[in-house]
PDB file of C-alpha atoms in Angstrom:
ATOM      1  CA  UNK A   1      -7.210 -74.755  96.779  1.00 92.00           C
ATOM      2  CA  UNK A   2     -10.410 -74.437  94.773  1.00 95.00           C
ATOM      3  CA  UNK A   3     -10.639 -75.355  91.099  1.00 96.00           C
ATOM      4  CA  UNK A   4     -13.424 -74.495  88.652  1.00 97.00           C
ATOM      5  CA  UNK A   5     -13.492 -76.059  85.203  1.00 97.00           C
ATOM      6  CA  UNK A   6     -15.833 -77.588  82.669  1.00 97.00           C
ATOM      7  CA  UNK A   7     -15.786 -81.104  81.301  1.00 96.00           C
ATOM      8  CA  UNK A   8     -14.029 -79.978  78.116  1.00 96.00           C
ATOM      9  CA  UNK A   9     -11.357 -78.308  80.283  1.00 97.00           C
ATOM     10  CA  UNK A  10     -10.827 -81.369  82.513  1.00 96.00           C
ATOM     11  CA  UNK A  11      -7.494 -82.333  80.933  1.00 95.00           C
ATOM     12  CA  UNK A  12      -5.962 -79.083  82.169  1.00 97.00           C
ATOM     13  CA  UNK A  13      -7.161 -80.014  85.679  1.00 96.00           C
ATOM     14  CA  UNK A  14      -6.527 -83.749  85.487  1.00 95.00           C
ATOM     15  CA  UNK A  15      -5.479 -84.205  89.138  1.00 95.00           C
ATOM     16  CA  UNK A  16      -8.529 -82.340  90.476  1.00 95.00           C
ATOM     17  CA  UNK A  17     -10.820 -84.191  88.063  1.00 94.00           C
ATOM     18  CA  UNK A  18      -9.414 -87.608  89.000  1.00 93.00           C
ATOM     19  CA  UNK A  19      -9.645 -86.847  92.738  1.00 92.00           C
ATOM     20  CA  UNK A  20     -13.258 -85.721  92.310  1.00 93.00           C
ATOM     21  CA  UNK A  21     -14.177 -88.879  90.378  1.00 91.00           C
ATOM     22  CA  UNK A  22     -12.607 -91.087  93.053  1.00 89.00           C
ATOM     23  CA  UNK A  23     -14.577 -89.245  95.753  1.00 88.00           C
ATOM     24  CA  UNK A  24     -17.801 -89.520  93.745  1.00 85.00           C
ATOM     25  CA  UNK A  25     -17.300 -93.257  93.246  1.00 82.00           C
ATOM     26  CA  UNK A  26     -16.676 -93.741  96.978  1.00 78.00           C
ATOM     27  CA  UNK A  27     -19.783 -91.782  97.967  1.00 74.00           C
ATOM     28  CA  UNK A  28     -22.033 -93.357  95.329  1.00 70.00           C
ATOM     29  CA  UNK A  29     -21.115 -96.971  95.997  1.00 71.00           C
ATOM     30  CA  UNK A  30     -23.114 -96.807  99.239  1.00 69.00           C
ATOM     31  CA  UNK A  31     -26.118 -95.229  97.490  1.00 66.00           C
ATOM     32  CA  UNK A  32     -27.707 -97.665  95.057  1.00 63.00           C
ATOM     33  CA  UNK A  33     -29.972 -94.968  93.605  1.00 59.00           C
ATOM     34  CA  UNK A  34     -26.859 -93.048  92.495  1.00 60.00           C
ATOM     35  CA  UNK A  35     -24.438 -95.911  91.901  1.00 57.00           C
ATOM     36  CA  UNK A  36     -26.657 -97.410  89.204  1.00 58.00           C
ATOM     37  CA  UNK A  37     -25.908 -94.384  87.017  1.00 57.00           C
ATOM     38  CA  UNK A  38     -22.139 -94.228  87.582  1.00 59.00           C
ATOM     39  CA  UNK A  39     -19.599 -95.938  85.353  1.00 59.00           C
ATOM     40  CA  UNK A  40     -17.138 -97.619  87.676  1.00 47.00           C
ATOM     41  CA  UNK A  41     -14.310 -97.351  88.308  1.00 50.00           C
ATOM     42  CA  UNK A  42     -14.258 -93.941  86.648  1.00 70.00           C
ATOM     43  CA  UNK A  43     -17.063 -92.431  88.740  1.00 76.00           C
ATOM     44  CA  UNK A  44     -18.446 -90.626  85.701  1.00 85.00           C
ATOM     45  CA  UNK A  45     -21.961 -90.685  84.381  1.00 85.00           C
ATOM     46  CA  UNK A  46     -23.378 -90.012  80.936  1.00 86.00           C
ATOM     47  CA  UNK A  47     -24.156 -86.404  81.882  1.00 90.00           C
ATOM     48  CA  UNK A  48     -20.449 -85.678  82.362  1.00 91.00           C
ATOM     49  CA  UNK A  49     -19.894 -86.684  78.757  1.00 88.00           C
ATOM     50  CA  UNK A  50     -22.947 -85.087  77.161  1.00 90.00           C
ATOM     51  CA  UNK A  51     -23.702 -81.878  79.124  1.00 92.00           C
ATOM     52  CA  UNK A  52     -20.276 -80.227  79.620  1.00 94.00           C
ATOM     53  CA  UNK A  53     -20.996 -79.460  83.297  1.00 96.00           C
ATOM     54  CA  UNK A  54     -18.971 -77.075  85.428  1.00 97.00           C
ATOM     55  CA  UNK A  55     -17.089 -78.645  88.344  1.00 97.00           C
ATOM     56  CA  UNK A  56     -16.040 -77.048  91.624  1.00 97.00           C
ATOM     57  CA  UNK A  57     -13.344 -79.010  93.435  1.00 96.00           C
ATOM     58  CA  UNK A  58     -11.707 -78.109  96.755  1.00 94.00           C
ATOM     59  CA  UNK A  59      -8.401 -79.846  97.474  1.00 94.00           C
ATOM     60  CA  UNK A  60      -6.062 -79.696 100.443  1.00 92.00           C
ATOM     61  CA  UNK A  61      -2.372 -78.702 100.326  1.00 91.00           C
ATOM     62  CA  UNK A  62      -1.405 -82.293  99.538  1.00 92.00           C
ATOM     63  CA  UNK A  63      -3.678 -82.398  96.499  1.00 91.00           C
ATOM     64  CA  UNK A  64      -6.346 -84.584  98.081  1.00 92.00           C
ATOM     65  CA  UNK A  65     -10.039 -84.066  97.410  1.00 93.00           C
ATOM     66  CA  UNK A  66     -11.978 -82.314 100.167  1.00 92.00           C
ATOM     67  CA  UNK A  67     -15.316 -81.343  98.571  1.00 92.00           C
ATOM     68  CA  UNK A  68     -16.808 -81.006  95.110  1.00 94.00           C
ATOM     69  CA  UNK A  69     -19.984 -80.322  93.175  1.00 93.00           C
ATOM     70  CA  UNK A  70     -21.074 -80.031  89.560  1.00 94.00           C
ATOM     71  CA  UNK A  71     -23.638 -77.745  87.965  1.00 96.00           C
ATOM     72  CA  UNK A  72     -25.175 -77.771  84.507  1.00 95.00           C
ATOM     73  CA  UNK A  73     -27.995 -76.082  82.609  1.00 96.00           C
ATOM     74  CA  UNK A  74     -31.520 -77.420  82.943  1.00 96.00           C
ATOM     75  CA  UNK A  75     -32.099 -76.724  79.244  1.00 95.00           C
ATOM     76  CA  UNK A  76     -30.383 -80.038  78.455  1.00 92.00           C
ATOM     77  CA  UNK A  77     -30.449 -83.413  80.113  1.00 92.00           C
ATOM     78  CA  UNK A  78     -30.289 -83.358  83.929  1.00 92.00           C
ATOM     79  CA  UNK A  79     -29.949 -85.839  86.757  1.00 89.00           C
ATOM     80  CA  UNK A  80     -33.536 -85.156  87.746  1.00 88.00           C
ATOM     81  CA  UNK A  81     -34.825 -85.776  84.221  1.00 88.00           C
ATOM     82  CA  UNK A  82     -32.400 -88.564  83.276  1.00 82.00           C
ATOM     83  CA  UNK A  83     -32.087 -90.593  86.486  1.00 81.00           C
ATOM     84  CA  UNK A  84     -34.958 -89.702  88.811  1.00 82.00           C
ATOM     85  CA  UNK A  85     -37.963 -88.908  86.625  1.00 80.00           C
ATOM     86  CA  UNK A  86     -39.879 -91.919  87.963  1.00 81.00           C
ATOM     87  CA  UNK A  87     -38.939 -91.292  91.602  1.00 82.00           C
ATOM     88  CA  UNK A  88     -40.484 -87.805  91.828  1.00 82.00           C
ATOM     89  CA  UNK A  89     -43.849 -88.231  90.112  1.00 76.00           C
ATOM     90  CA  UNK A  90     -45.259 -84.808  91.030  1.00 79.00           C
ATOM     91  CA  UNK A  91     -42.078 -82.819  90.402  1.00 83.00           C
ATOM     92  CA  UNK A  92     -42.290 -80.257  87.610  1.00 86.00           C
ATOM     93  CA  UNK A  93     -39.895 -80.622  84.696  1.00 88.00           C
ATOM     94  CA  UNK A  94     -37.731 -77.564  85.310  1.00 91.00           C
ATOM     95  CA  UNK A  95     -36.244 -76.173  82.110  1.00 94.00           C
ATOM     96  CA  UNK A  96     -34.952 -72.614  82.082  1.00 96.00           C
ATOM     97  CA  UNK A  97     -31.731 -70.864  81.035  1.00 96.00           C
ATOM     98  CA  UNK A  98     -31.584 -69.118  84.425  1.00 96.00           C
ATOM     99  CA  UNK A  99     -32.114 -72.281  86.494  1.00 97.00           C
ATOM    100  CA  UNK A 100     -29.231 -74.743  86.616  1.00 96.00           C
ATOM    101  CA  UNK A 101     -28.981 -78.123  88.305  1.00 95.00           C
ATOM    102  CA  UNK A 102     -26.435 -79.076  90.934  1.00 93.00           C
ATOM    103  CA  UNK A 103     -25.533 -82.703  91.376  1.00 88.00           C
ATOM    104  CA  UNK A 104     -23.003 -84.981  92.982  1.00 84.00           C
ATOM    105  CA  UNK A 105     -21.973 -82.851  95.917  1.00 87.00           C
ATOM    106  CA  UNK A 106     -19.519 -84.940  97.848  1.00 85.00           C
ATOM    107  CA  UNK A 107     -17.124 -84.398 100.674  1.00 85.00           C
ATOM    108  CA  UNK A 108     -14.145 -86.537 101.581  1.00 87.00           C
ATOM    109  CA  UNK A 109     -13.863 -84.840 104.964  1.00 85.00           C
ATOM    110  CA  UNK A 110     -16.303 -84.557 107.836  1.00 82.00           C
ATOM    111  CA  UNK A 111     -18.336 -81.393 107.222  1.00 79.00           C
ATOM    112  CA  UNK A 112     -18.948 -80.972 110.951  1.00 80.00           C
ATOM    113  CA  UNK A 113     -15.237 -80.266 111.485  1.00 83.00           C
ATOM    114  CA  UNK A 114     -13.857 -76.776 110.839  1.00 81.00           C
ATOM    115  CA  UNK A 115     -11.728 -77.878 107.859  1.00 84.00           C
ATOM    116  CA  UNK A 116     -14.534 -79.930 106.350  1.00 82.00           C
ATOM    117  CA  UNK A 117     -17.056 -77.139 106.764  1.00 83.00           C
ATOM    118  CA  UNK A 118     -14.570 -74.650 105.284  1.00 85.00           C
ATOM    119  CA  UNK A 119     -14.018 -76.818 102.175  1.00 88.00           C
ATOM    120  CA  UNK A 120     -17.754 -77.379 101.666  1.00 86.00           C
ATOM    121  CA  UNK A 121     -18.390 -73.656 102.152  1.00 87.00           C
ATOM    122  CA  UNK A 122     -15.700 -72.746  99.613  1.00 91.00           C
ATOM    123  CA  UNK A 123     -17.388 -74.960  97.024  1.00 91.00           C
ATOM    124  CA  UNK A 124     -20.817 -73.565  97.891  1.00 91.00           C
ATOM    125  CA  UNK A 125     -19.617 -69.956  97.675  1.00 92.00           C
ATOM    126  CA  UNK A 126     -17.927 -70.626  94.338  1.00 94.00           C
ATOM    127  CA  UNK A 127     -21.115 -72.152  92.923  1.00 94.00           C
ATOM    128  CA  UNK A 128     -23.179 -69.214  94.164  1.00 94.00           C
ATOM    129  CA  UNK A 129     -20.657 -66.669  92.820  1.00 94.00           C
ATOM    130  CA  UNK A 130     -20.460 -68.379  89.403  1.00 95.00           C
ATOM    131  CA  UNK A 131     -24.252 -68.532  89.252  1.00 95.00           C
ATOM    132  CA  UNK A 132     -24.555 -64.824  90.019  1.00 95.00           C
ATOM    133  CA  UNK A 133     -21.937 -63.958  87.385  1.00 95.00           C
ATOM    134  CA  UNK A 134     -23.776 -66.110  84.825  1.00 95.00           C
ATOM    135  CA  UNK A 135     -27.277 -64.772  85.434  1.00 96.00           C
ATOM    136  CA  UNK A 136     -28.505 -67.947  87.112  1.00 96.00           C
ATOM    137  CA  UNK A 137     -31.341 -67.178  89.526  1.00 96.00           C
ATOM    138  CA  UNK A 138     -31.854 -70.627  91.002  1.00 96.00           C
ATOM    139  CA  UNK A 139     -30.146 -73.971  91.416  1.00 95.00           C
ATOM    140  CA  UNK A 140     -32.281 -77.114  91.503  1.00 95.00           C
ATOM    141  CA  UNK A 141     -31.118 -80.521  92.646  1.00 92.00           C
ATOM    142  CA  UNK A 142     -31.827 -83.954  94.069  1.00 88.00           C
ATOM    143  CA  UNK A 143     -30.497 -84.436  97.582  1.00 85.00           C
ATOM    144  CA  UNK A 144     -30.959 -86.555 100.658  1.00 81.00           C
ATOM    145  CA  UNK A 145     -31.708 -85.504 104.217  1.00 78.00           C
ATOM    146  CA  UNK A 146     -28.001 -85.591 105.101  1.00 77.00           C
ATOM    147  CA  UNK A 147     -27.177 -83.020 102.442  1.00 76.00           C
ATOM    148  CA  UNK A 148     -30.076 -80.887 103.635  1.00 80.00           C
ATOM    149  CA  UNK A 149     -28.404 -80.718 107.069  1.00 80.00           C
ATOM    150  CA  UNK A 150     -25.088 -79.767 105.450  1.00 78.00           C
ATOM    151  CA  UNK A 151     -26.787 -77.047 103.369  1.00 79.00           C
ATOM    152  CA  UNK A 152     -28.411 -75.657 106.507  1.00 79.00           C
ATOM    153  CA  UNK A 153     -25.046 -75.543 108.298  1.00 78.00           C
ATOM    154  CA  UNK A 154     -23.491 -73.753 105.328  1.00 77.00           C
ATOM    155  CA  UNK A 155     -26.256 -71.144 105.258  1.00 80.00           C
ATOM    156  CA  UNK A 156     -27.850 -72.037 101.914  1.00 85.00           C
ATOM    157  CA  UNK A 157     -30.963 -74.108 102.526  1.00 87.00           C
ATOM    158  CA  UNK A 158     -33.051 -75.329  99.617  1.00 90.00           C
ATOM    159  CA  UNK A 159     -36.805 -75.001  99.384  1.00 90.00           C
ATOM    160  CA  UNK A 160     -38.101 -78.543  98.980  1.00 89.00           C
ATOM    161  CA  UNK A 161     -40.452 -78.955  96.017  1.00 90.00           C
ATOM    162  CA  UNK A 162     -40.794 -82.763  95.897  1.00 87.00           C
ATOM    163  CA  UNK A 163     -40.025 -85.864  97.940  1.00 86.00           C
ATOM    164  CA  UNK A 164     -39.781 -89.475  96.891  1.00 82.00           C
ATOM    165  CA  UNK A 165     -42.956 -91.392  97.551  1.00 73.00           C
ATOM    166  CA  UNK A 166     -41.337 -94.274  99.402  1.00 73.00           C
ATOM    167  CA  UNK A 167     -39.099 -93.099 102.214  1.00 75.00           C
ATOM    168  CA  UNK A 168     -38.987 -89.305 102.057  1.00 73.00           C
ATOM    169  CA  UNK A 169     -35.189 -89.607 102.179  1.00 78.00           C
ATOM    170  CA  UNK A 170     -34.687 -88.256  98.658  1.00 85.00           C
ATOM    171  CA  UNK A 171     -35.864 -84.740  97.895  1.00 86.00           C
ATOM    172  CA  UNK A 172     -35.834 -82.169  95.111  1.00 91.00           C
ATOM    173  CA  UNK A 173     -35.116 -78.621  96.144  1.00 92.00           C
ATOM    174  CA  UNK A 174     -34.465 -75.175  94.786  1.00 94.00           C
ATOM    175  CA  UNK A 175     -31.714 -72.870  96.051  1.00 92.00           C
ATOM    176  CA  UNK A 176     -32.225 -69.166  95.394  1.00 93.00           C
ATOM    177  CA  UNK A 177     -29.147 -67.380  94.065  1.00 94.00           C
ATOM    178  CA  UNK A 178     -28.862 -63.776  95.269  1.00 93.00           C
ATOM    179  CA  UNK A 179     -26.062 -61.450  96.372  1.00 94.00           C
ATOM    180  CA  UNK A 180     -27.531 -61.670  99.874  1.00 91.00           C
ATOM    181  CA  UNK A 181     -27.213 -65.466  99.781  1.00 90.00           C
ATOM    182  CA  UNK A 182     -23.537 -65.242  98.868  1.00 88.00           C
ATOM    183  CA  UNK A 183     -22.922 -62.673 101.591  1.00 89.00           C
ATOM    184  CA  UNK A 184     -24.725 -64.819 104.183  1.00 85.00           C
ATOM    185  CA  UNK A 185     -22.638 -67.902 103.300  1.00 84.00           C
ATOM    186  CA  UNK A 186     -19.408 -65.864 103.466  1.00 85.00           C
ATOM    187  CA  UNK A 187     -20.351 -64.315 106.820  1.00 86.00           C
ATOM    188  CA  UNK A 188     -21.099 -67.714 108.354  1.00 79.00           C
ATOM    189  CA  UNK A 189     -17.741 -68.963 107.079  1.00 77.00           C
ATOM    190  CA  UNK A 190     -15.936 -66.009 108.663  1.00 81.00           C
ATOM    191  CA  UNK A 191     -17.724 -66.634 111.941  1.00 80.00           C
ATOM    192  CA  UNK A 192     -16.745 -70.292 111.786  1.00 70.00           C
ATOM    193  CA  UNK A 193     -20.341 -71.370 112.282  1.00 60.00           C
TER     194      UNK A 193
END
């Protein structure tokens, strides 16, 4: 089951919100660049409290987290601006009402398995659909090379616009939001690719 809700609506989706936070905390504890910005044990960051992001949470029949992501406008504070400004020196400061930022994609299941890929695709399709309905033309975000591989498998690859100067493991990319993109993601899901 897929849930979409904003931070101010989280109480109506308390189980999905709590499952997502637990998954985020588990993923971020192994990534010091992300963990430094999370408030454990809650798994929240300041942007959850100040930006009223929109969450997309896929859960299995038992109510366990499978995959999730959050998006928020770039006209306010963002992960890129708040947490990674010094990591991506040559990255432009992207601020536009029709460009939103994704952050904290996480999956509790292996995205190379059919069920894991299906859950990640459901979240990705929901983000793309919501963006189209809201007049959002692009999604920008910080990601690592592992997420790039997942995005490629799901059929929605970002265009990389910046890399960290040290390892090249962290990147900033832009995902174009078009009806064709949504159709492509849905077709790949139907094919089970």
